Amino acid sequence: MGYYIPVERNVNIFVEDCDPGHGKPILFIHGWPLNHKMFEYQFNQLPKMGYRCIGIDLRGFGKSDRPWEGYSYNRLADDVRIVIDTLQLEDVTFAAHSMGGAIAIRYMARHAGHKVSKLALIGAAGFTRRPGIPYGLTKEEMKRWERSWSKLMVATYTDRPKMLDGVGDIFFARYVTESFKNWFHGLGIEASGHASAMCAVSLRDEDLGRDFSKINVPTAIFHGVQDKVCPFSFAKLMHAGIRESELIPFQYSGHGLFYEELEKFHRELIRFIG
């Protein structure tokens, strides 16, 4: 079932709810520059196991409205809060990938974990700029991270299809078919170019370091060891900074671990949620 939820005047968020009212709710928050359909293979299987899968298209992405403003982590986290309250969700597990993971971390800090009982961070873009943080990026690594997102922002405004091809080339460490690549590329094309660029700015500039200590629910950090988009050092940093967290490495995966090691991903997610 799909429907729209208003989060601001003239801004509606698209939500897909696989089985309203039944099963433990898992709220999936997609990464940049995709939409909730990236979790197709989770939506195919997890409801059979008794889970209510709910996918959000963040503003500017997928079927959601595309306002000119509102792409900070704070605003995106506020949108998620409105969805949770509108659906009257309880005992929610966040399953949040990449930028979605960063938004989930901000949500936990900004909204004191409202209605969320467990947090699954999947290849999350979680890092801090503060010096002296264990497992943090070196100064040179941080510069490379900032440069890469600055280039993506420029490329989004000049040749977005080619930019998406480049993202697709480094997204997966394991072989995926050309047909799958084309489908995946199409998810990125569905996004607003402006929203994609503005979220690239947020990815480049936002700092989550002060948010980690405010997370007070069991947290599982799912991360590909071969991730070239969000390096595995991000996973170590989050694991060191988040209480009650466990780190689950995916040895054979890059940024697309939710597909590259699909069976392991489902097995570990179900174990974690319980």
Tab-separated table of C-alpha atoms in Angstrom:
chain	number	residue	atom	x	y	z
A	1	MET	CA	0.000	0.000	0.000
A	2	GLY	CA	1.371	3.382	-0.961
A	3	TYR	CA	0.258	6.783	0.249
A	4	TYR	CA	1.408	10.334	0.845
A	5	ILE	CA	1.989	11.972	4.215
A	6	PRO	CA	2.213	15.785	4.478
A	7	VAL	CA	5.286	16.960	6.379
A	8	GLU	CA	5.165	20.663	5.501
A	9	ARG	CA	2.870	22.898	3.534
A	10	ASN	CA	3.033	21.663	-0.069
A	11	VAL	CA	5.520	18.909	0.820
A	12	ASN	CA	4.288	15.313	0.861
A	13	ILE	CA	6.375	12.224	1.551
A	14	PHE	CA	5.609	8.968	-0.239
A	15	VAL	CA	5.429	5.899	1.976
A	16	GLU	CA	5.046	2.249	1.007
A	17	ASP	CA	3.621	0.064	3.765
A	18	CYS	CA	3.698	-3.627	2.915
A	19	ASP	CA	1.200	-4.825	5.545
A	20	PRO	CA	-0.431	-2.037	7.568
A	21	GLY	CA	-1.216	-3.009	11.125
A	22	HIS	CA	0.602	-6.343	11.159
A	23	GLY	CA	4.030	-7.496	12.324
A	24	LYS	CA	7.006	-5.775	13.885
A	25	PRO	CA	7.599	-2.523	11.993
A	26	ILE	CA	10.879	-2.004	10.169
A	27	LEU	CA	11.218	1.507	8.774
A	28	PHE	CA	13.627	1.546	5.837
A	29	ILE	CA	15.442	4.815	5.064
A	30	HIS	CA	17.188	4.781	1.711
A	31	GLY	CA	20.581	6.120	0.767
A	32	TRP	CA	21.695	8.791	-1.685
A	33	PRO	CA	20.541	9.198	-4.454
A	34	LEU	CA	18.048	6.329	-4.477
A	35	ASN	CA	14.568	5.697	-3.042
A	36	HIS	CA	12.684	3.060	-1.068
A	37	LYS	CA	12.677	0.669	-4.035
A	38	MET	CA	16.336	-0.104	-3.373
A	39	PHE	CA	14.997	-2.412	-0.632
A	40	GLU	CA	12.894	-4.482	-3.060
A	41	TYR	CA	14.587	-7.722	-2.052
A	42	GLN	CA	13.912	-7.063	1.629
A	43	PHE	CA	10.262	-6.206	0.924
A	44	ASN	CA	9.969	-9.477	-1.020
A	45	GLN	CA	11.068	-11.676	1.865
A	46	LEU	CA	10.782	-10.112	5.307
A	47	PRO	CA	6.968	-9.781	5.373
A	48	LYS	CA	6.807	-13.589	4.956
A	49	MET	CA	8.673	-13.807	8.249
A	50	GLY	CA	6.220	-11.607	10.138
A	51	TYR	CA	7.747	-8.156	9.667
A	52	ARG	CA	5.921	-5.023	8.560
A	53	CYS	CA	8.230	-3.313	6.061
A	54	ILE	CA	7.702	0.422	5.614
A	55	GLY	CA	9.706	2.381	3.055
A	56	ILE	CA	10.041	6.161	2.869
A	57	ASP	CA	11.014	8.192	-0.165
A	58	LEU	CA	12.895	11.105	1.364
A	59	ARG	CA	11.881	14.536	0.088
A	60	GLY	CA	13.310	15.111	-3.374
A	61	PHE	CA	13.610	11.389	-4.115
A	62	GLY	CA	11.390	8.739	-5.635
A	63	LYS	CA	7.717	9.686	-5.577
A	64	SER	CA	7.992	12.327	-2.837
A	65	ASP	CA	7.610	16.044	-3.482
A	66	ARG	CA	10.663	18.037	-4.526
A	67	PRO	CA	10.843	21.325	-2.645
A	68	TRP	CA	13.719	23.710	-3.274
A	69	GLU	CA	14.795	23.662	0.381
A	70	GLY	CA	14.848	21.315	3.324
A	71	TYR	CA	17.759	18.921	2.735
A	72	SER	CA	19.616	19.273	6.021
A	73	TYR	CA	19.815	16.239	8.294
A	74	ASN	CA	17.632	18.063	10.829
A	75	ARG	CA	14.801	18.635	8.367
A	76	LEU	CA	15.025	15.126	6.918
A	77	ALA	CA	14.953	13.638	10.436
A	78	ASP	CA	11.915	15.774	11.234
A	79	ASP	CA	10.165	14.356	8.162
A	80	VAL	CA	10.792	10.840	9.464
A	81	ARG	CA	9.345	11.825	12.852
A	82	ILE	CA	6.143	13.039	11.193
A	83	VAL	CA	5.804	9.763	9.270
A	84	ILE	CA	6.205	7.745	12.473
A	85	ASP	CA	3.646	9.826	14.336
A	86	THR	CA	1.167	9.850	11.451
A	87	LEU	CA	1.305	6.048	11.155
A	88	GLN	CA	1.209	5.762	14.974
A	89	LEU	CA	4.148	3.377	14.931
A	90	GLU	CA	5.539	1.776	18.078
A	91	ASP	CA	8.618	-0.343	18.758
A	92	VAL	CA	10.206	0.603	15.417
A	93	THR	CA	13.452	-0.758	14.015
A	94	PHE	CA	15.254	1.655	11.723
A	95	ALA	CA	16.996	-0.040	8.788
A	96	ALA	CA	18.914	2.859	7.303
A	97	HIS	CA	21.440	2.815	4.484
A	98	SER	CA	24.234	5.303	3.724
A	99	MET	CA	22.802	8.836	3.948
A	100	GLY	CA	19.683	7.249	5.421
A	101	GLY	CA	21.910	5.948	8.206
A	102	ALA	CA	23.178	9.464	8.850
A	103	ILE	CA	19.587	10.742	9.020
A	104	ALA	CA	18.676	7.912	11.411
A	105	ILE	CA	21.589	8.858	13.676
A	106	ARG	CA	20.477	12.494	13.652
A	107	TYR	CA	16.887	11.389	14.374
A	108	MET	CA	18.004	9.391	17.422
A	109	ALA	CA	19.806	12.441	18.829
A	110	ARG	CA	17.355	15.149	17.789
A	111	HIS	CA	14.173	13.262	18.726
A	112	ALA	CA	15.565	11.214	21.623
A	113	GLY	CA	14.910	7.973	19.758
A	114	HIS	CA	11.155	8.614	19.679
A	115	LYS	CA	9.326	5.269	19.161
A	116	VAL	CA	12.522	3.538	17.962
A	117	SER	CA	13.633	0.438	19.856
A	118	LYS	CA	16.472	-0.787	17.604
A	119	LEU	CA	18.784	0.789	15.058
A	120	ALA	CA	20.316	-1.037	12.077
A	121	LEU	CA	22.906	1.113	10.304
A	122	ILE	CA	23.706	-0.239	6.839
A	123	GLY	CA	26.823	1.154	5.179
A	124	ALA	CA	25.990	4.340	7.061
A	125	ALA	CA	27.599	7.683	6.233
A	126	GLY	CA	28.471	8.319	9.870
A	127	PHE	CA	31.589	10.337	10.633
A	128	THR	CA	32.844	13.229	12.709
A	129	ARG	CA	35.231	16.068	11.957
A	130	ARG	CA	36.560	16.314	15.493
A	131	PRO	CA	40.267	15.476	15.896
A	132	GLY	CA	41.482	12.650	18.074
A	133	ILE	CA	38.458	10.397	17.545
A	134	PRO	CA	39.281	6.652	17.566
A	135	TYR	CA	39.084	5.089	14.108
A	136	GLY	CA	38.265	8.454	12.552
A	137	LEU	CA	39.437	9.537	9.134
A	138	THR	CA	42.879	11.046	8.780
A	139	LYS	CA	43.062	14.665	7.640
A	140	GLU	CA	43.921	13.535	4.111
A	141	GLU	CA	41.112	10.960	4.064
A	142	MET	CA	38.666	13.660	5.166
A	143	LYS	CA	39.865	15.948	2.380
A	144	ARG	CA	39.337	13.158	-0.163
A	145	TRP	CA	35.826	12.520	1.213
A	146	GLU	CA	34.965	16.226	0.942
A	147	ARG	CA	36.414	16.491	-2.572
A	148	SER	CA	34.519	13.447	-3.782
A	149	TRP	CA	31.174	14.823	-2.625
A	150	SER	CA	31.971	18.261	-4.024
A	151	LYS	CA	32.654	16.628	-7.403
A	152	LEU	CA	29.417	14.684	-7.193
A	153	MET	CA	27.518	17.896	-6.508
A	154	VAL	CA	29.036	19.569	-9.577
A	155	ALA	CA	28.470	16.488	-11.738
A	156	THR	CA	24.845	16.315	-10.610
A	157	TYR	CA	24.255	19.751	-12.138
A	158	THR	CA	26.196	19.071	-15.347
A	159	ASP	CA	25.796	15.390	-16.336
A	160	ARG	CA	23.734	13.512	-13.793
A	161	PRO	CA	23.360	10.267	-15.802
A	162	LYS	CA	27.136	9.976	-16.128
A	163	MET	CA	27.562	10.812	-12.448
A	164	LEU	CA	25.180	7.986	-11.559
A	165	ASP	CA	27.152	5.609	-13.769
A	166	GLY	CA	30.231	6.479	-11.744
A	167	VAL	CA	28.445	5.865	-8.449
A	168	GLY	CA	27.183	2.534	-9.769
A	169	ASP	CA	30.713	1.500	-10.729
A	170	ILE	CA	31.957	1.736	-7.128
A	171	PHE	CA	28.745	0.792	-5.301
A	172	PHE	CA	29.134	-2.983	-5.519
A	173	ALA	CA	32.264	-5.013	-4.839
A	174	ARG	CA	30.772	-8.185	-6.292
A	175	TYR	CA	29.509	-8.821	-9.799
A	176	VAL	CA	25.994	-7.637	-10.647
A	177	THR	CA	24.360	-8.089	-14.032
A	178	GLU	CA	24.035	-5.277	-16.554
A	179	SER	CA	20.269	-5.535	-16.185
A	180	PHE	CA	20.565	-4.979	-12.456
A	181	LYS	CA	22.910	-2.038	-13.005
A	182	ASN	CA	20.388	-0.477	-15.370
A	183	TRP	CA	17.567	-0.937	-12.859
A	184	PHE	CA	19.716	0.520	-10.089
A	185	HIS	CA	20.718	3.462	-12.288
A	186	GLY	CA	17.026	4.138	-12.895
A	187	LEU	CA	16.396	4.566	-9.171
A	188	GLY	CA	18.899	7.419	-9.115
A	189	ILE	CA	17.435	9.005	-12.236
A	190	GLU	CA	14.043	9.221	-10.493
A	191	ALA	CA	15.463	11.718	-7.984
A	192	SER	CA	15.397	15.486	-8.312
A	193	GLY	CA	18.774	16.703	-9.535
A	194	HIS	CA	18.640	19.672	-7.180
A	195	ALA	CA	17.741	17.481	-4.191
A	196	SER	CA	20.597	15.138	-5.102
A	197	ALA	CA	23.035	18.055	-5.127
A	198	MET	CA	21.751	19.540	-1.876
A	199	CYS	CA	21.991	16.198	-0.109
A	200	ALA	CA	25.534	15.826	-1.437
A	201	VAL	CA	26.272	19.113	0.368
A	202	SER	CA	24.784	17.701	3.579
A	203	LEU	CA	26.815	14.509	3.213
A	204	ARG	CA	29.952	16.582	2.752
A	205	ASP	CA	29.385	19.133	5.509
A	206	GLU	CA	27.290	17.635	8.324
A	207	ASP	CA	28.995	16.315	11.473
A	208	LEU	CA	27.458	13.462	13.457
A	209	GLY	CA	30.119	13.233	16.138
A	210	ARG	CA	27.973	14.695	18.910
A	211	ASP	CA	25.033	12.476	17.984
A	212	PHE	CA	26.622	9.083	18.632
A	213	SER	CA	26.564	9.348	22.425
A	214	LYS	CA	22.846	10.190	22.398
A	215	ILE	CA	21.847	6.855	20.890
A	216	ASN	CA	20.423	4.712	23.671
A	217	VAL	CA	18.993	1.662	21.903
A	218	PRO	CA	20.649	-1.555	20.703
A	219	THR	CA	22.460	-0.761	17.475
A	220	ALA	CA	23.817	-3.067	14.773
A	221	ILE	CA	26.344	-1.687	12.311
A	222	PHE	CA	26.208	-3.600	9.022
A	223	HIS	CA	29.124	-2.554	6.826
A	224	GLY	CA	30.950	-3.861	3.775
A	225	VAL	CA	34.664	-4.272	4.363
A	226	GLN	CA	35.297	-3.319	0.718
A	227	ASP	CA	33.039	-0.234	0.778
A	228	LYS	CA	34.473	2.523	-1.447
A	229	VAL	CA	31.638	5.006	-0.808
A	230	CYS	CA	31.607	4.981	3.000
A	231	PRO	CA	34.916	3.434	4.109
A	232	PHE	CA	34.924	0.677	6.717
A	233	SER	CA	36.628	3.143	9.072
A	234	PHE	CA	33.195	4.803	9.376
A	235	ALA	CA	31.870	1.538	10.834
A	236	LYS	CA	34.685	1.383	13.371
A	237	LEU	CA	34.082	5.003	14.333
A	238	MET	CA	30.359	4.419	14.900
A	239	HIS	CA	31.018	1.212	16.819
A	240	ALA	CA	33.424	3.056	19.118
A	241	GLY	CA	31.007	5.948	19.676
A	242	ILE	CA	27.634	4.205	20.047
A	243	ARG	CA	26.856	2.362	23.274
A	244	GLU	CA	25.398	-1.134	23.003
A	245	SER	CA	26.466	-1.380	19.371
A	246	GLU	CA	27.686	-4.446	17.539
A	247	LEU	CA	29.723	-4.377	14.359
A	248	ILE	CA	28.792	-6.902	11.675
A	249	PRO	CA	31.389	-6.902	8.866
A	250	PHE	CA	30.451	-8.098	5.391
A	251	GLN	CA	33.771	-9.333	4.068
A	252	TYR	CA	32.767	-9.720	0.428
A	253	SER	CA	30.672	-6.576	0.018
A	254	GLY	CA	31.031	-2.951	-0.888
A	255	HIS	CA	28.365	-0.311	-0.317
A	256	GLY	CA	25.608	-2.626	-1.574
A	257	LEU	CA	25.890	-5.269	1.157
A	258	PHE	CA	22.081	-5.482	1.450
A	259	TYR	CA	22.151	-7.149	-1.992
A	260	GLU	CA	25.683	-8.506	-2.381
A	261	GLU	CA	25.371	-10.799	0.651
A	262	LEU	CA	21.594	-10.962	0.679
A	263	GLU	CA	21.131	-14.150	2.690
A	264	LYS	CA	23.605	-13.090	5.363
A	265	PHE	CA	22.041	-9.646	5.508
A	266	HIS	CA	18.554	-11.043	6.090
A	267	ARG	CA	19.819	-13.599	8.600
A	268	GLU	CA	21.702	-11.007	10.650
A	269	LEU	CA	18.900	-8.441	10.494
A	270	ILE	CA	16.309	-10.976	11.699
A	271	ARG	CA	18.624	-12.120	14.476
A	272	PHE	CA	19.161	-8.529	15.566
A	273	ILE	CA	15.497	-7.559	15.546
A	274	GLY	CA	14.379	-10.787	17.191
